[in-house]
């Protein structure tokens, strides 16, 4: 017998087996985005529901630039996957209940908007969409505002019209676009609904 937990605020439904009802298996994807990365790591790294973190090559570079070391034990690195990205088979098999890609670069969003799957993260997300596994993205280009560079400099980030259009195209594929970090915390806090 399976249960369905509905996240009404997000429009996300996740099937859970009754025996594993208290445990959600989240795959966290990291691209080469620096904006929000430190905060996403503080929220997601080490969370009991985050079983695996998939990291693009650019994501590895940005983690190093920001001096972030992840505690999540199971890490999938793009550079170790080869061109076929065999790990993505686990996504298709339903080994994960939810994919959270945070933060996501405008490059990754653009690829997803136009159906280009040529990296570990774009293949994971595309396969999740095709397999009806809920996907949440936190794009860096979701709102204008100030950001801090790895060297501590404050810069203003402007959102281009093309980035807004690409985010809308991805949302039309059934992907939940997160507007802020609070929404990630709310998704994780829904664990109270599953106990």
PDB file of C-alpha atoms in Angstrom:
ATOM      1  CA  UNK A   1       0.000   0.000   0.000  1.00  0.00           C
ATOM      2  CA  UNK A   2       1.412   3.392  -0.894  1.00  0.00           C
ATOM      3  CA  UNK A   3       0.662   6.805   0.533  1.00  0.00           C
ATOM      4  CA  UNK A   4       0.778  10.111  -1.247  1.00  0.00           C
ATOM      5  CA  UNK A   5       2.065  13.158   0.548  1.00  0.00           C
ATOM      6  CA  UNK A   6       0.973  16.372  -1.083  1.00  0.00           C
ATOM      7  CA  UNK A   7       2.929  19.568  -0.614  1.00  0.00           C
ATOM      8  CA  UNK A   8      -0.007  21.886  -1.253  1.00  0.00           C
ATOM      9  CA  UNK A   9       2.017  25.091  -1.213  1.00  0.00           C
ATOM     10  CA  UNK A  10       4.382  23.810  -3.876  1.00  0.00           C
ATOM     11  CA  UNK A  11       2.113  21.642  -5.995  1.00  0.00           C
ATOM     12  CA  UNK A  12       4.488  18.708  -5.508  1.00  0.00           C
ATOM     13  CA  UNK A  13       3.303  15.188  -4.832  1.00  0.00           C
ATOM     14  CA  UNK A  14       5.623  12.471  -3.643  1.00  0.00           C
ATOM     15  CA  UNK A  15       4.713   8.788  -3.404  1.00  0.00           C
ATOM     16  CA  UNK A  16       5.941   7.061  -0.293  1.00  0.00           C
ATOM     17  CA  UNK A  17       5.899   3.412   0.650  1.00  0.00           C
ATOM     18  CA  UNK A  18       4.214   2.926   4.043  1.00  0.00           C
ATOM     19  CA  UNK A  19       7.290   1.260   5.572  1.00  0.00           C
ATOM     20  CA  UNK A  20       9.525   4.182   4.544  1.00  0.00           C
ATOM     21  CA  UNK A  21       6.949   6.861   5.217  1.00  0.00           C
ATOM     22  CA  UNK A  22       9.215   8.859   7.552  1.00  0.00           C
ATOM     23  CA  UNK A  23      12.133   8.928   5.148  1.00  0.00           C
ATOM     24  CA  UNK A  24      12.301  10.933   1.944  1.00  0.00           C
ATOM     25  CA  UNK A  25      15.186  10.416  -0.466  1.00  0.00           C
ATOM     26  CA  UNK A  26      16.334  13.729  -1.897  1.00  0.00           C
ATOM     27  CA  UNK A  27      18.974  14.150  -4.588  1.00  0.00           C
ATOM     28  CA  UNK A  28      20.597  17.590  -4.340  1.00  0.00           C
ATOM     29  CA  UNK A  29      22.194  18.929  -7.538  1.00  0.00           C
ATOM     30  CA  UNK A  30      24.843  21.653  -7.550  1.00  0.00           C
ATOM     31  CA  UNK A  31      25.782  23.598 -10.688  1.00  0.00           C
ATOM     32  CA  UNK A  32      28.434  26.287 -11.102  1.00  0.00           C
ATOM     33  CA  UNK A  33      26.350  28.977  -9.406  1.00  0.00           C
ATOM     34  CA  UNK A  34      27.897  30.940  -6.570  1.00  0.00           C
ATOM     35  CA  UNK A  35      24.875  33.017  -5.611  1.00  0.00           C
ATOM     36  CA  UNK A  36      22.947  31.244  -2.805  1.00  0.00           C
ATOM     37  CA  UNK A  37      25.513  28.397  -2.690  1.00  0.00           C
ATOM     38  CA  UNK A  38      26.684  28.966   0.880  1.00  0.00           C
ATOM     39  CA  UNK A  39      23.097  29.261   2.125  1.00  0.00           C
ATOM     40  CA  UNK A  40      21.986  26.160   0.184  1.00  0.00           C
ATOM     41  CA  UNK A  41      24.878  24.206   1.696  1.00  0.00           C
ATOM     42  CA  UNK A  42      23.879  25.351   5.189  1.00  0.00           C
ATOM     43  CA  UNK A  43      20.302  24.183   4.587  1.00  0.00           C
ATOM     44  CA  UNK A  44      20.817  20.962   2.602  1.00  0.00           C
ATOM     45  CA  UNK A  45      24.242  19.562   3.492  1.00  0.00           C
ATOM     46  CA  UNK A  46      23.905  16.945   6.185  1.00  0.00           C
ATOM     47  CA  UNK A  47      20.089  16.948   6.126  1.00  0.00           C
ATOM     48  CA  UNK A  48      18.872  13.393   6.805  1.00  0.00           C
ATOM     49  CA  UNK A  49      16.629  13.397   3.725  1.00  0.00           C
ATOM     50  CA  UNK A  50      19.431  14.462   1.361  1.00  0.00           C
ATOM     51  CA  UNK A  51      20.884  11.075   0.437  1.00  0.00           C
ATOM     52  CA  UNK A  52      23.103  12.113  -2.468  1.00  0.00           C
ATOM     53  CA  UNK A  53      24.614  15.276  -3.916  1.00  0.00           C
ATOM     54  CA  UNK A  54      25.385  15.446  -7.653  1.00  0.00           C
ATOM     55  CA  UNK A  55      28.015  18.046  -8.493  1.00  0.00           C
ATOM     56  CA  UNK A  56      28.849  19.419 -11.933  1.00  0.00           C
ATOM     57  CA  UNK A  57      32.475  20.147 -12.803  1.00  0.00           C
ATOM     58  CA  UNK A  58      31.757  23.867 -12.523  1.00  0.00           C
ATOM     59  CA  UNK A  59      30.007  23.164  -9.218  1.00  0.00           C
ATOM     60  CA  UNK A  60      33.200  21.605  -7.863  1.00  0.00           C
ATOM     61  CA  UNK A  61      35.139  24.703  -8.890  1.00  0.00           C
ATOM     62  CA  UNK A  62      32.670  27.066  -7.220  1.00  0.00           C
ATOM     63  CA  UNK A  63      32.557  25.000  -4.011  1.00  0.00           C
ATOM     64  CA  UNK A  64      36.356  25.352  -3.834  1.00  0.00           C
ATOM     65  CA  UNK A  65      36.229  29.106  -4.586  1.00  0.00           C
ATOM     66  CA  UNK A  66      33.802  29.631  -1.706  1.00  0.00           C
ATOM     67  CA  UNK A  67      35.730  27.245   0.579  1.00  0.00           C
ATOM     68  CA  UNK A  68      32.708  24.983   1.074  1.00  0.00           C
ATOM     69  CA  UNK A  69      33.339  21.372   2.065  1.00  0.00           C
ATOM     70  CA  UNK A  70      30.269  19.143   1.971  1.00  0.00           C
ATOM     71  CA  UNK A  71      29.461  16.567   4.648  1.00  0.00           C
ATOM     72  CA  UNK A  72      26.947  14.570   2.603  1.00  0.00           C
ATOM     73  CA  UNK A  73      28.626  11.178   2.245  1.00  0.00           C
ATOM     74  CA  UNK A  74      27.350  10.074  -1.152  1.00  0.00           C
ATOM     75  CA  UNK A  75      28.692  12.467  -3.794  1.00  0.00           C
ATOM     76  CA  UNK A  76      28.389  11.994  -7.550  1.00  0.00           C
ATOM     77  CA  UNK A  77      30.950  14.031  -9.474  1.00  0.00           C
ATOM     78  CA  UNK A  78      30.367  14.838 -13.136  1.00  0.00           C
ATOM     79  CA  UNK A  79      34.036  14.323 -14.005  1.00  0.00           C
ATOM     80  CA  UNK A  80      33.822  10.707 -12.744  1.00  0.00           C
ATOM     81  CA  UNK A  81      30.682   9.840 -14.720  1.00  0.00           C
ATOM     82  CA  UNK A  82      31.910   9.795 -18.308  1.00  0.00           C
ATOM     83  CA  UNK A  83      29.742  10.964 -21.200  1.00  0.00           C
ATOM     84  CA  UNK A  84      26.866   8.513 -20.583  1.00  0.00           C
ATOM     85  CA  UNK A  85      26.225   9.631 -16.972  1.00  0.00           C
ATOM     86  CA  UNK A  86      25.289   6.107 -15.758  1.00  0.00           C
ATOM     87  CA  UNK A  87      24.215   7.444 -12.358  1.00  0.00           C
ATOM     88  CA  UNK A  88      21.125   8.917 -14.031  1.00  0.00           C
ATOM     89  CA  UNK A  89      19.687   5.399 -14.295  1.00  0.00           C
ATOM     90  CA  UNK A  90      19.056   5.548 -10.537  1.00  0.00           C
ATOM     91  CA  UNK A  91      16.892   8.618 -11.102  1.00  0.00           C
ATOM     92  CA  UNK A  92      14.834   6.817 -13.768  1.00  0.00           C
ATOM     93  CA  UNK A  93      14.431   3.788 -11.482  1.00  0.00           C
ATOM     94  CA  UNK A  94      12.875   5.990  -8.833  1.00  0.00           C
ATOM     95  CA  UNK A  95      15.664   5.754  -6.258  1.00  0.00           C
ATOM     96  CA  UNK A  96      14.893   9.367  -5.298  1.00  0.00           C
ATOM     97  CA  UNK A  97      11.603  10.960  -4.261  1.00  0.00           C
ATOM     98  CA  UNK A  98      12.617  14.538  -5.016  1.00  0.00           C
ATOM     99  CA  UNK A  99      15.324  16.378  -6.938  1.00  0.00           C
ATOM    100  CA  UNK A 100      16.406  19.766  -5.571  1.00  0.00           C
ATOM    101  CA  UNK A 101      18.782  21.679  -7.832  1.00  0.00           C
ATOM    102  CA  UNK A 102      20.021  24.658  -5.877  1.00  0.00           C
ATOM    103  CA  UNK A 103      21.492  26.976  -6.845  1.00  0.00           C
ATOM    104  CA  UNK A 104      21.126  26.692 -10.629  1.00  0.00           C
ATOM    105  CA  UNK A 105      22.977  28.815 -13.187  1.00  0.00           C
ATOM    106  CA  UNK A 106      21.230  30.632 -16.017  1.00  0.00           C
ATOM    107  CA  UNK A 107      23.198  28.343 -18.361  1.00  0.00           C
ATOM    108  CA  UNK A 108      21.609  25.216 -16.859  1.00  0.00           C
ATOM    109  CA  UNK A 109      18.156  26.830 -16.907  1.00  0.00           C
ATOM    110  CA  UNK A 110      18.615  27.770 -20.590  1.00  0.00           C
ATOM    111  CA  UNK A 111      19.641  24.219 -21.471  1.00  0.00           C
ATOM    112  CA  UNK A 112      16.598  22.794 -19.689  1.00  0.00           C
ATOM    113  CA  UNK A 113      14.318  25.367 -21.335  1.00  0.00           C
ATOM    114  CA  UNK A 114      15.394  24.201 -24.782  1.00  0.00           C
ATOM    115  CA  UNK A 115      15.717  20.461 -24.110  1.00  0.00           C
ATOM    116  CA  UNK A 116      19.512  20.260 -24.053  1.00  0.00           C
ATOM    117  CA  UNK A 117      20.753  17.449 -21.803  1.00  0.00           C
ATOM    118  CA  UNK A 118      24.520  17.387 -22.090  1.00  0.00           C
ATOM    119  CA  UNK A 119      25.734  17.533 -18.492  1.00  0.00           C
ATOM    120  CA  UNK A 120      25.243  15.459 -15.360  1.00  0.00           C
ATOM    121  CA  UNK A 121      22.772  17.938 -13.879  1.00  0.00           C
ATOM    122  CA  UNK A 122      20.722  18.539 -17.047  1.00  0.00           C
ATOM    123  CA  UNK A 123      20.465  14.781 -17.668  1.00  0.00           C
ATOM    124  CA  UNK A 124      19.387  14.140 -14.053  1.00  0.00           C
ATOM    125  CA  UNK A 125      16.696  16.817 -14.234  1.00  0.00           C
ATOM    126  CA  UNK A 126      15.488  15.756 -17.684  1.00  0.00           C
ATOM    127  CA  UNK A 127      15.247  12.106 -16.622  1.00  0.00           C
ATOM    128  CA  UNK A 128      13.420  13.090 -13.436  1.00  0.00           C
ATOM    129  CA  UNK A 129      10.875  15.102 -15.442  1.00  0.00           C
ATOM    130  CA  UNK A 130      10.379  12.168 -17.846  1.00  0.00           C
ATOM    131  CA  UNK A 131      10.018   9.770 -14.890  1.00  0.00           C
ATOM    132  CA  UNK A 132       7.477  11.993 -13.073  1.00  0.00           C
ATOM    133  CA  UNK A 133       9.827  12.602 -10.146  1.00  0.00           C
ATOM    134  CA  UNK A 134       9.260  16.042  -8.607  1.00  0.00           C
ATOM    135  CA  UNK A 135      11.963  18.592  -9.387  1.00  0.00           C
ATOM    136  CA  UNK A 136      12.571  21.898  -7.614  1.00  0.00           C
ATOM    137  CA  UNK A 137      15.014  24.488  -8.962  1.00  0.00           C
ATOM    138  CA  UNK A 138      16.393  27.583  -7.278  1.00  0.00           C
ATOM    139  CA  UNK A 139      17.710  29.689 -10.179  1.00  0.00           C
ATOM    140  CA  UNK A 140      20.256  32.369  -9.393  1.00  0.00           C
ATOM    141  CA  UNK A 141      18.358  34.682 -11.722  1.00  0.00           C
ATOM    142  CA  UNK A 142      15.070  34.602  -9.827  1.00  0.00           C
ATOM    143  CA  UNK A 143      15.232  38.141  -8.477  1.00  0.00           C
ATOM    144  CA  UNK A 144      17.421  41.193  -8.774  1.00  0.00           C
ATOM    145  CA  UNK A 145      19.496  42.184  -5.801  1.00  0.00           C
ATOM    146  CA  UNK A 146      22.906  42.213  -4.229  1.00  0.00           C
ATOM    147  CA  UNK A 147      25.211  39.224  -4.063  1.00  0.00           C
ATOM    148  CA  UNK A 148      28.588  38.695  -2.396  1.00  0.00           C
ATOM    149  CA  UNK A 149      31.489  37.376  -4.500  1.00  0.00           C
ATOM    150  CA  UNK A 150      33.943  34.766  -3.129  1.00  0.00           C
ATOM    151  CA  UNK A 151      36.328  37.640  -2.354  1.00  0.00           C
ATOM    152  CA  UNK A 152      33.646  39.442  -0.343  1.00  0.00           C
ATOM    153  CA  UNK A 153      32.761  42.132  -2.879  1.00  0.00           C
ATOM    154  CA  UNK A 154      29.112  43.206  -3.017  1.00  0.00           C
ATOM    155  CA  UNK A 155      27.682  43.322  -6.560  1.00  0.00           C
ATOM    156  CA  UNK A 156      24.237  44.060  -7.971  1.00  0.00           C
ATOM    157  CA  UNK A 157      22.765  41.209 -10.018  1.00  0.00           C
ATOM    158  CA  UNK A 158      20.357  42.282 -12.764  1.00  0.00           C
ATOM    159  CA  UNK A 159      17.932  39.804 -14.310  1.00  0.00           C
ATOM    160  CA  UNK A 160      17.803  39.654 -18.092  1.00  0.00           C
ATOM    161  CA  UNK A 161      14.504  39.180 -19.908  1.00  0.00           C
ATOM    162  CA  UNK A 162      15.817  36.020 -21.599  1.00  0.00           C
ATOM    163  CA  UNK A 163      16.563  34.491 -18.176  1.00  0.00           C
ATOM    164  CA  UNK A 164      13.001  35.190 -17.006  1.00  0.00           C
ATOM    165  CA  UNK A 165      11.631  33.599 -20.195  1.00  0.00           C
ATOM    166  CA  UNK A 166      13.802  30.503 -19.742  1.00  0.00           C
ATOM    167  CA  UNK A 167      12.642  30.088 -16.148  1.00  0.00           C
ATOM    168  CA  UNK A 168       9.024  30.243 -17.353  1.00  0.00           C
ATOM    169  CA  UNK A 169       9.738  27.612 -20.040  1.00  0.00           C
ATOM    170  CA  UNK A 170      11.224  25.262 -17.441  1.00  0.00           C
ATOM    171  CA  UNK A 171       8.256  25.807 -15.107  1.00  0.00           C
ATOM    172  CA  UNK A 172       5.909  24.781 -17.950  1.00  0.00           C
ATOM    173  CA  UNK A 173       7.647  21.383 -17.947  1.00  0.00           C
ATOM    174  CA  UNK A 174       6.257  20.743 -14.470  1.00  0.00           C
ATOM    175  CA  UNK A 175       9.324  21.897 -12.544  1.00  0.00           C
ATOM    176  CA  UNK A 176       8.719  23.851  -9.343  1.00  0.00           C
ATOM    177  CA  UNK A 177      10.691  27.089  -9.474  1.00  0.00           C
ATOM    178  CA  UNK A 178      11.734  28.120  -5.983  1.00  0.00           C
ATOM    179  CA  UNK A 179      11.745  31.851  -5.415  1.00  0.00           C
ATOM    180  CA  UNK A 180      13.911  31.914  -2.289  1.00  0.00           C
ATOM    181  CA  UNK A 181      15.807  29.846   0.258  1.00  0.00           C
ATOM    182  CA  UNK A 182      12.829  29.764   2.613  1.00  0.00           C
ATOM    183  CA  UNK A 183      10.993  27.507   0.175  1.00  0.00           C
ATOM    184  CA  UNK A 184      13.767  24.901   0.455  1.00  0.00           C
ATOM    185  CA  UNK A 185      13.453  24.978   4.245  1.00  0.00           C
ATOM    186  CA  UNK A 186       9.666  24.627   3.981  1.00  0.00           C
ATOM    187  CA  UNK A 187      10.031  21.548   1.769  1.00  0.00           C
ATOM    188  CA  UNK A 188      12.402  19.964   4.297  1.00  0.00           C
ATOM    189  CA  UNK A 189      10.157  20.967   7.206  1.00  0.00           C
ATOM    190  CA  UNK A 190       7.206  19.093   5.692  1.00  0.00           C
ATOM    191  CA  UNK A 191       8.846  16.019   7.199  1.00  0.00           C
ATOM    192  CA  UNK A 192       6.534  16.733  10.132  1.00  0.00           C
ATOM    193  CA  UNK A 193       3.642  15.856   7.819  1.00  0.00           C
ATOM    194  CA  UNK A 194       5.160  12.445   7.136  1.00  0.00           C
ATOM    195  CA  UNK A 195       5.670  11.247  10.726  1.00  0.00           C
TER     196      UNK A 195
END
